Coordinates of C-alpha atoms in Angstrom, one line a residue:
M11 CA 107.0 138.1 64.8
A12 CA 107.1 139.0 68.5
A13 CA 104.7 137.4 70.9
P14 CA 101.9 139.6 72.1
R15 CA 102.4 141.1 75.6
R16 CA 100.0 139.8 78.2
E17 CA 97.7 142.2 80.0
V18 CA 98.9 143.4 83.3
K19 CA 96.5 144.6 86.0
R20 CA 97.3 146.2 89.3
S21 CA 95.7 144.9 92.5
G22 CA 96.3 145.9 96.1
S23 CA 93.9 143.4 97.6
I24 CA 94.7 140.0 96.1
V25 CA 97.7 139.3 98.4
P26 CA 96.0 140.5 101.6
C27 CA 92.9 138.6 100.8
F28 CA 94.9 135.5 100.2
L29 CA 96.9 135.9 103.5
F30 CA 94.0 136.9 105.7
V31 CA 90.9 135.4 104.2
E32 CA 92.0 132.3 102.2
L33 CA 94.6 131.1 104.7
G34 CA 92.4 132.1 107.6
I35 CA 89.7 129.8 106.3
L36 CA 92.1 127.0 105.7
G37 CA 93.6 127.5 109.3
G38 CA 90.1 127.5 110.8
T39 CA 89.1 124.3 108.9
A40 CA 92.4 122.6 110.0
A41 CA 91.8 123.5 113.6
L42 CA 88.3 122.1 113.6
A43 CA 89.5 118.9 112.0
Y44 CA 92.2 118.6 114.7
Q45 CA 89.6 119.1 117.4
L46 CA 87.3 116.4 116.0
E47 CA 90.1 113.9 115.4
F48 CA 92.6 114.2 118.3
T49 CA 90.8 115.8 121.2
D50 CA 87.8 115.1 123.4
A51 CA 86.2 118.5 122.7
F52 CA 83.3 116.7 120.9
P53 CA 82.6 113.4 122.8
V54 CA 81.4 110.4 120.9
H55 CA 77.7 109.5 121.3
D56 CA 77.2 106.7 123.7
G57 CA 74.6 104.5 122.2
G58 CA 73.2 101.2 123.4
F59 CA 73.7 97.8 121.9
F60 CA 72.2 94.3 122.0
C61 CA 73.8 91.5 124.0
R62 CA 75.8 89.2 121.7
D63 CA 74.8 91.1 118.6
P64 CA 76.4 89.2 115.7
A65 CA 76.9 92.4 113.7
Y66 CA 79.3 93.6 116.4
G67 CA 80.8 90.3 117.4
R68 CA 83.8 90.1 115.0
P69 CA 87.2 89.5 116.4
Y70 CA 89.5 92.5 117.2
P71 CA 91.7 93.1 114.1
G72 CA 94.4 94.9 116.1
P73 CA 95.5 98.5 116.2
P74 CA 95.1 100.7 113.1
A75 CA 98.8 100.7 112.4
A76 CA 98.7 96.9 112.0
S77 CA 96.3 97.1 109.1
R78 CA 97.5 96.4 105.5
A79 CA 96.6 100.0 104.8
P80 CA 97.7 101.9 107.9
P81 CA 96.3 105.5 108.4
A82 CA 99.7 107.1 107.8
L83 CA 100.0 105.5 104.4
V84 CA 96.4 106.4 103.5
Y85 CA 96.8 110.1 104.6
A86 CA 100.1 110.3 102.7
L87 CA 98.6 108.9 99.5
V88 CA 95.4 111.0 99.5
T89 CA 97.4 114.1 99.9
A90 CA 100.4 113.4 97.6
V91 CA 98.7 111.8 94.6
P92 CA 96.3 114.6 93.7
V93 CA 98.8 117.3 94.4
L94 CA 101.4 115.6 92.1
T95 CA 98.7 115.1 89.5
I96 CA 97.8 118.8 89.5
V97 CA 101.3 120.1 89.5
V98 CA 102.4 117.8 86.6
G99 CA 99.3 118.6 84.7
E100 CA 99.7 122.4 85.1
L101 CA 103.4 122.1 84.1
L102 CA 102.5 120.1 81.0
G103 CA 99.8 122.7 80.2
R104 CA 102.3 125.5 80.5
L105 CA 104.7 123.8 78.2
G106 CA 101.9 122.9 75.7
G107 CA 100.7 126.4 75.3
A108 CA 97.7 126.5 77.7
R109 CA 98.7 129.5 79.7
G110 CA 95.6 130.0 81.9
G111 CA 93.3 131.3 79.1
R112 CA 93.0 135.1 78.9
D113 CA 93.6 135.8 82.6
P114 CA 95.8 138.8 83.0
T115 CA 99.0 139.0 85.1
I116 CA 98.3 140.6 88.5
L117 CA 100.9 143.2 89.8
W118 CA 100.8 143.8 93.5
G119 CA 103.0 146.7 94.6
E120 CA 106.0 147.2 92.5
C121 CA 107.7 143.9 92.6
C122 CA 105.3 141.0 93.0
Y123 CA 103.9 139.6 89.8
L124 CA 101.2 136.8 90.0
G125 CA 100.9 135.2 86.6
A126 CA 97.8 133.3 85.4
P127 CA 99.5 129.9 85.6
L128 CA 100.7 130.4 89.2
R129 CA 97.2 131.7 90.3
R130 CA 95.6 128.8 88.6
L131 CA 97.9 126.3 90.4
L132 CA 97.3 127.9 93.8
R133 CA 93.6 128.0 93.2
F134 CA 93.4 124.3 92.4
L135 CA 95.7 123.2 95.2
G136 CA 94.0 125.5 97.7
V137 CA 90.5 124.2 96.9
F138 CA 91.8 120.7 97.1
S139 CA 93.3 121.3 100.6
F140 CA 90.1 122.9 101.8
G141 CA 88.0 119.9 100.5
L142 CA 90.3 117.4 102.1
L143 CA 89.9 119.0 105.4
A144 CA 86.2 119.4 104.9
T145 CA 85.8 115.7 104.1
A146 CA 87.7 114.8 107.3
I147 CA 85.4 117.2 109.3
F148 CA 82.2 115.7 107.8
A149 CA 83.4 112.1 108.4
N150 CA 84.5 112.8 112.0
A151 CA 81.3 114.7 112.7
G152 CA 79.2 111.8 111.5
Q153 CA 81.2 109.4 113.7
V154 CA 80.8 111.6 116.7
V155 CA 77.1 112.2 116.2
T156 CA 76.0 108.7 115.4
G157 CA 78.5 106.7 117.6
A158 CA 77.9 103.7 115.4
P159 CA 79.8 100.6 116.6
A160 CA 82.4 98.8 114.5
P161 CA 82.1 95.1 113.6
H162 CA 84.6 94.3 116.4
F163 CA 82.9 96.5 119.1
L164 CA 82.0 93.6 121.5
A165 CA 85.6 92.3 121.3
V166 CA 87.0 95.5 122.7
C167 CA 84.0 96.3 124.9
R168 CA 84.1 93.0 126.7
P169 CA 80.7 93.5 128.5
N170 CA 79.9 91.6 131.6
Y171 CA 76.7 89.8 130.4
S172 CA 75.8 88.5 133.9
A173 CA 76.0 92.0 135.4
L174 CA 74.0 93.4 132.6
G175 CA 71.3 90.9 133.0
C176 CA 71.7 89.4 129.5
A177 CA 70.0 86.1 128.9
P178 CA 71.9 83.0 127.7
P179 CA 73.0 83.0 124.0
A180 CA 69.9 80.8 123.1
A181 CA 67.5 83.3 124.4
P182 CA 66.4 86.5 122.5
P183 CA 69.0 89.2 122.8
R184 CA 68.4 92.0 125.4
F185 CA 69.1 95.6 124.6
V186 CA 71.6 97.3 126.9
P187 CA 70.6 101.0 127.2
P188 CA 73.2 103.7 127.0
G189 CA 74.7 105.1 130.2
G190 CA 76.7 103.6 133.0
T191 CA 79.8 101.5 132.4
P192 CA 78.7 98.5 130.4
C193 CA 82.1 98.0 128.9
A194 CA 85.1 96.6 130.8
G195 CA 87.6 97.1 128.0
D196 CA 90.2 99.8 127.4
P197 CA 88.3 103.1 127.2
P198 CA 90.3 104.5 124.2
L199 CA 89.7 101.3 122.2
V200 CA 86.0 101.4 123.1
A201 CA 85.7 105.0 122.0
A202 CA 87.5 104.3 118.7
A203 CA 85.2 101.3 118.1
R204 CA 82.2 103.6 118.3
R205 CA 83.5 105.7 115.4
A206 CA 82.7 103.6 112.3
F207 CA 80.0 105.5 110.4
P208 CA 80.9 106.9 108.0
C209 CA 84.3 105.4 107.2
K210 CA 86.8 108.3 107.3
E211 CA 89.5 106.4 105.3
A212 CA 86.9 105.6 102.5
A213 CA 85.7 109.2 102.5
L214 CA 89.2 110.7 102.1
G215 CA 90.1 108.1 99.5
A216 CA 87.0 108.8 97.5
Y217 CA 87.5 112.5 97.7
A218 CA 91.1 112.3 96.5
G219 CA 90.3 109.9 93.7
A220 CA 87.3 111.9 92.5
Y221 CA 89.1 115.2 92.6
A222 CA 92.1 113.9 90.7
G223 CA 89.9 112.0 88.2
L224 CA 87.7 115.1 87.5
Y225 CA 90.9 117.2 87.0
V226 CA 92.2 114.8 84.4
T227 CA 88.8 114.5 82.7
L228 CA 88.0 118.3 82.6
A229 CA 91.4 120.0 82.5
W230 CA 93.2 117.8 80.0
R231 CA 92.5 118.5 76.3
G232 CA 95.0 116.2 74.7
G233 CA 94.0 114.9 71.3
G234 CA 95.8 111.6 71.4
S235 CA 94.7 108.2 72.7
R236 CA 91.0 107.9 73.6
L237 CA 91.8 105.5 76.4
A238 CA 94.3 107.7 78.3
K239 CA 91.8 109.6 80.3
P240 CA 89.5 106.7 81.1
A241 CA 92.5 104.6 82.2
A242 CA 93.7 107.5 84.4
V243 CA 90.3 108.0 86.0
L244 CA 89.9 104.2 86.7
G245 CA 93.4 104.3 88.2
F246 CA 92.3 107.0 90.6
A247 CA 89.0 105.2 91.4
A248 CA 90.5 101.7 92.0
P249 CA 92.5 102.4 95.2
P250 CA 89.6 103.9 97.2
F251 CA 87.4 100.9 96.2
L252 CA 90.1 98.4 97.3
L253 CA 90.7 100.4 100.5
G254 CA 87.0 100.1 101.4
A255 CA 86.9 96.4 100.6
L256 CA 90.0 96.0 102.8
R257 CA 88.3 97.8 105.7
V258 CA 85.4 95.4 105.5
A259 CA 87.6 92.4 105.2
E260 CA 89.6 93.3 108.3
H261 CA 86.3 93.8 110.3
R262 CA 87.1 97.5 110.9
N263 CA 83.9 98.8 109.1
H264 CA 80.6 97.6 107.7
W265 CA 79.7 98.0 104.0
G266 CA 77.2 100.7 105.0
D267 CA 80.0 102.6 106.6
V268 CA 82.2 102.4 103.6
L269 CA 79.5 103.3 101.1
A270 CA 78.6 106.4 103.2
G271 CA 82.2 107.4 103.2
F272 CA 82.3 107.0 99.4
L273 CA 79.3 109.2 99.0
T274 CA 80.6 111.8 101.3
G275 CA 84.0 112.2 99.6
T276 CA 82.6 112.0 96.1
A277 CA 79.9 114.6 96.8
I278 CA 82.4 117.1 98.3
A279 CA 84.7 116.7 95.3
A280 CA 81.9 117.1 92.8
F281 CA 80.6 120.2 94.5
L282 CA 84.0 121.9 94.7
V283 CA 84.9 121.1 91.1
T284 CA 81.6 122.3 89.6
C285 CA 80.7 125.2 91.9
V286 CA 84.1 126.6 93.2
V287 CA 86.8 126.1 90.6
G288 CA 84.4 126.1 87.6
N289 CA 85.3 122.7 86.1
F290 CA 89.1 123.7 86.3
Q291 CA 88.6 126.4 83.7
S292 CA 90.2 129.8 83.9
T293 CA 88.4 133.1 83.3
G294 CA 87.9 133.5 79.5
E295 CA 89.2 130.0 78.9
S296 CA 87.4 128.2 76.1
G297 CA 88.3 124.5 75.4
Q298 CA 91.8 125.0 76.6
G299 CA 93.6 123.0 79.2
V300 CA 96.3 120.6 79.8
G301 CA 97.8 119.5 76.5
G302 CA 95.7 122.1 74.6
G303 CA 96.8 124.9 72.5
V304 CA 95.0 127.7 70.7
P305 CA 91.4 126.8 70.4
R306 CA 90.2 126.1 66.9
A307 CA 87.8 128.4 65.1
P308 CA 84.4 126.9 64.5
P309 CA 83.8 125.7 60.9
E310 CA 81.8 127.8 58.7
L311 CA 78.2 126.7 58.1
P312 CA 77.1 126.0 54.5
H313 CA 74.9 128.6 52.9
P314 CA 71.2 127.5 53.0
Q315 CA 69.6 126.5 49.8
P316 CA 66.7 128.5 48.5
P317 CA 63.3 126.9 48.9
L318 CA 61.6 125.2 46.0
E319 CA 59.0 127.9 45.7
E320 CA 61.7 130.6 45.0
I321 CA 63.3 128.3 42.4
S322 CA 60.0 127.7 40.6
V323 CA 59.2 131.5 40.6
T324 CA 62.7 132.3 39.2
Q325 CA 62.3 129.7 36.4
A326 CA 58.8 131.0 35.5
R327 CA 60.1 134.6 35.2
R328 CA 62.9 133.5 32.9
A329 CA 60.5 131.6 30.7
D330 CA 58.5 134.9 30.0
F331 CA 61.5 136.3 28.1
P332 CA 62.5 135.0 24.7
A333 CA 66.0 133.7 24.2
V334 CA 68.4 136.0 22.4
T335 CA 69.9 134.5 19.3

């Protein structure tokens, strides 16, 4: 028996919309993230501090590249792990019979076919890329607006306590108001030490882990081991938690900075999954995903039994007629 042909629809707007709208939004988001991260277009808020504040008096842990989790490694992992998870999951779903639900194949022009699996893959990866850039923007914007010092702020600021009129260490600490030049340290290091809240690395890690974990939970419909999905989700959630703990242990962030980053990344991932990609389901898809095949028909409900009143009336009517011998 030949397989049924999939529905083909013509559309002259899907490719221009993808090129000029979707890619335009991604390009604008990437440009804004670049401006917040690598330029001085948005200066960091210059807030005051207390003299010899123990919350900011930790030793300098060294440049970011000297960390046990350098930024280059963090950015590579938060990008590669969810992308590989989605690509492998969609390939397994394609091989297992889940072909994007009932979505038709889109024909653009006379030569370009956009099948449901390809559009599904591009949709998930595009939303993930947008969310990753949006998480970086939210984290960088929070750092620029608040200007919260890192635990090692005083070590790189190197304030001249005598010139600032700070009392000896035994006296109550004096607040140094913003403005002027209270720091004698390297200006780039001082500016970087003022960008601690929220922790950007924790936000990106939480977003990537939550997005990949939600994809595995919602898109995979395998009927095998009951521990496979929980183990995968915990595997995605453990690295961001360890990254946050490492940032605190190295005196690069406070626990409040890390928790704020976790909340930011997780909230953005949950919003995109539930409100944008529709819980990773295709149009017309019902209980079908990675590792799933044709959805099962619902079981037939048993016929309801007649009430006791009807049974009593029926037996009374039968008693009125004599038995035929």
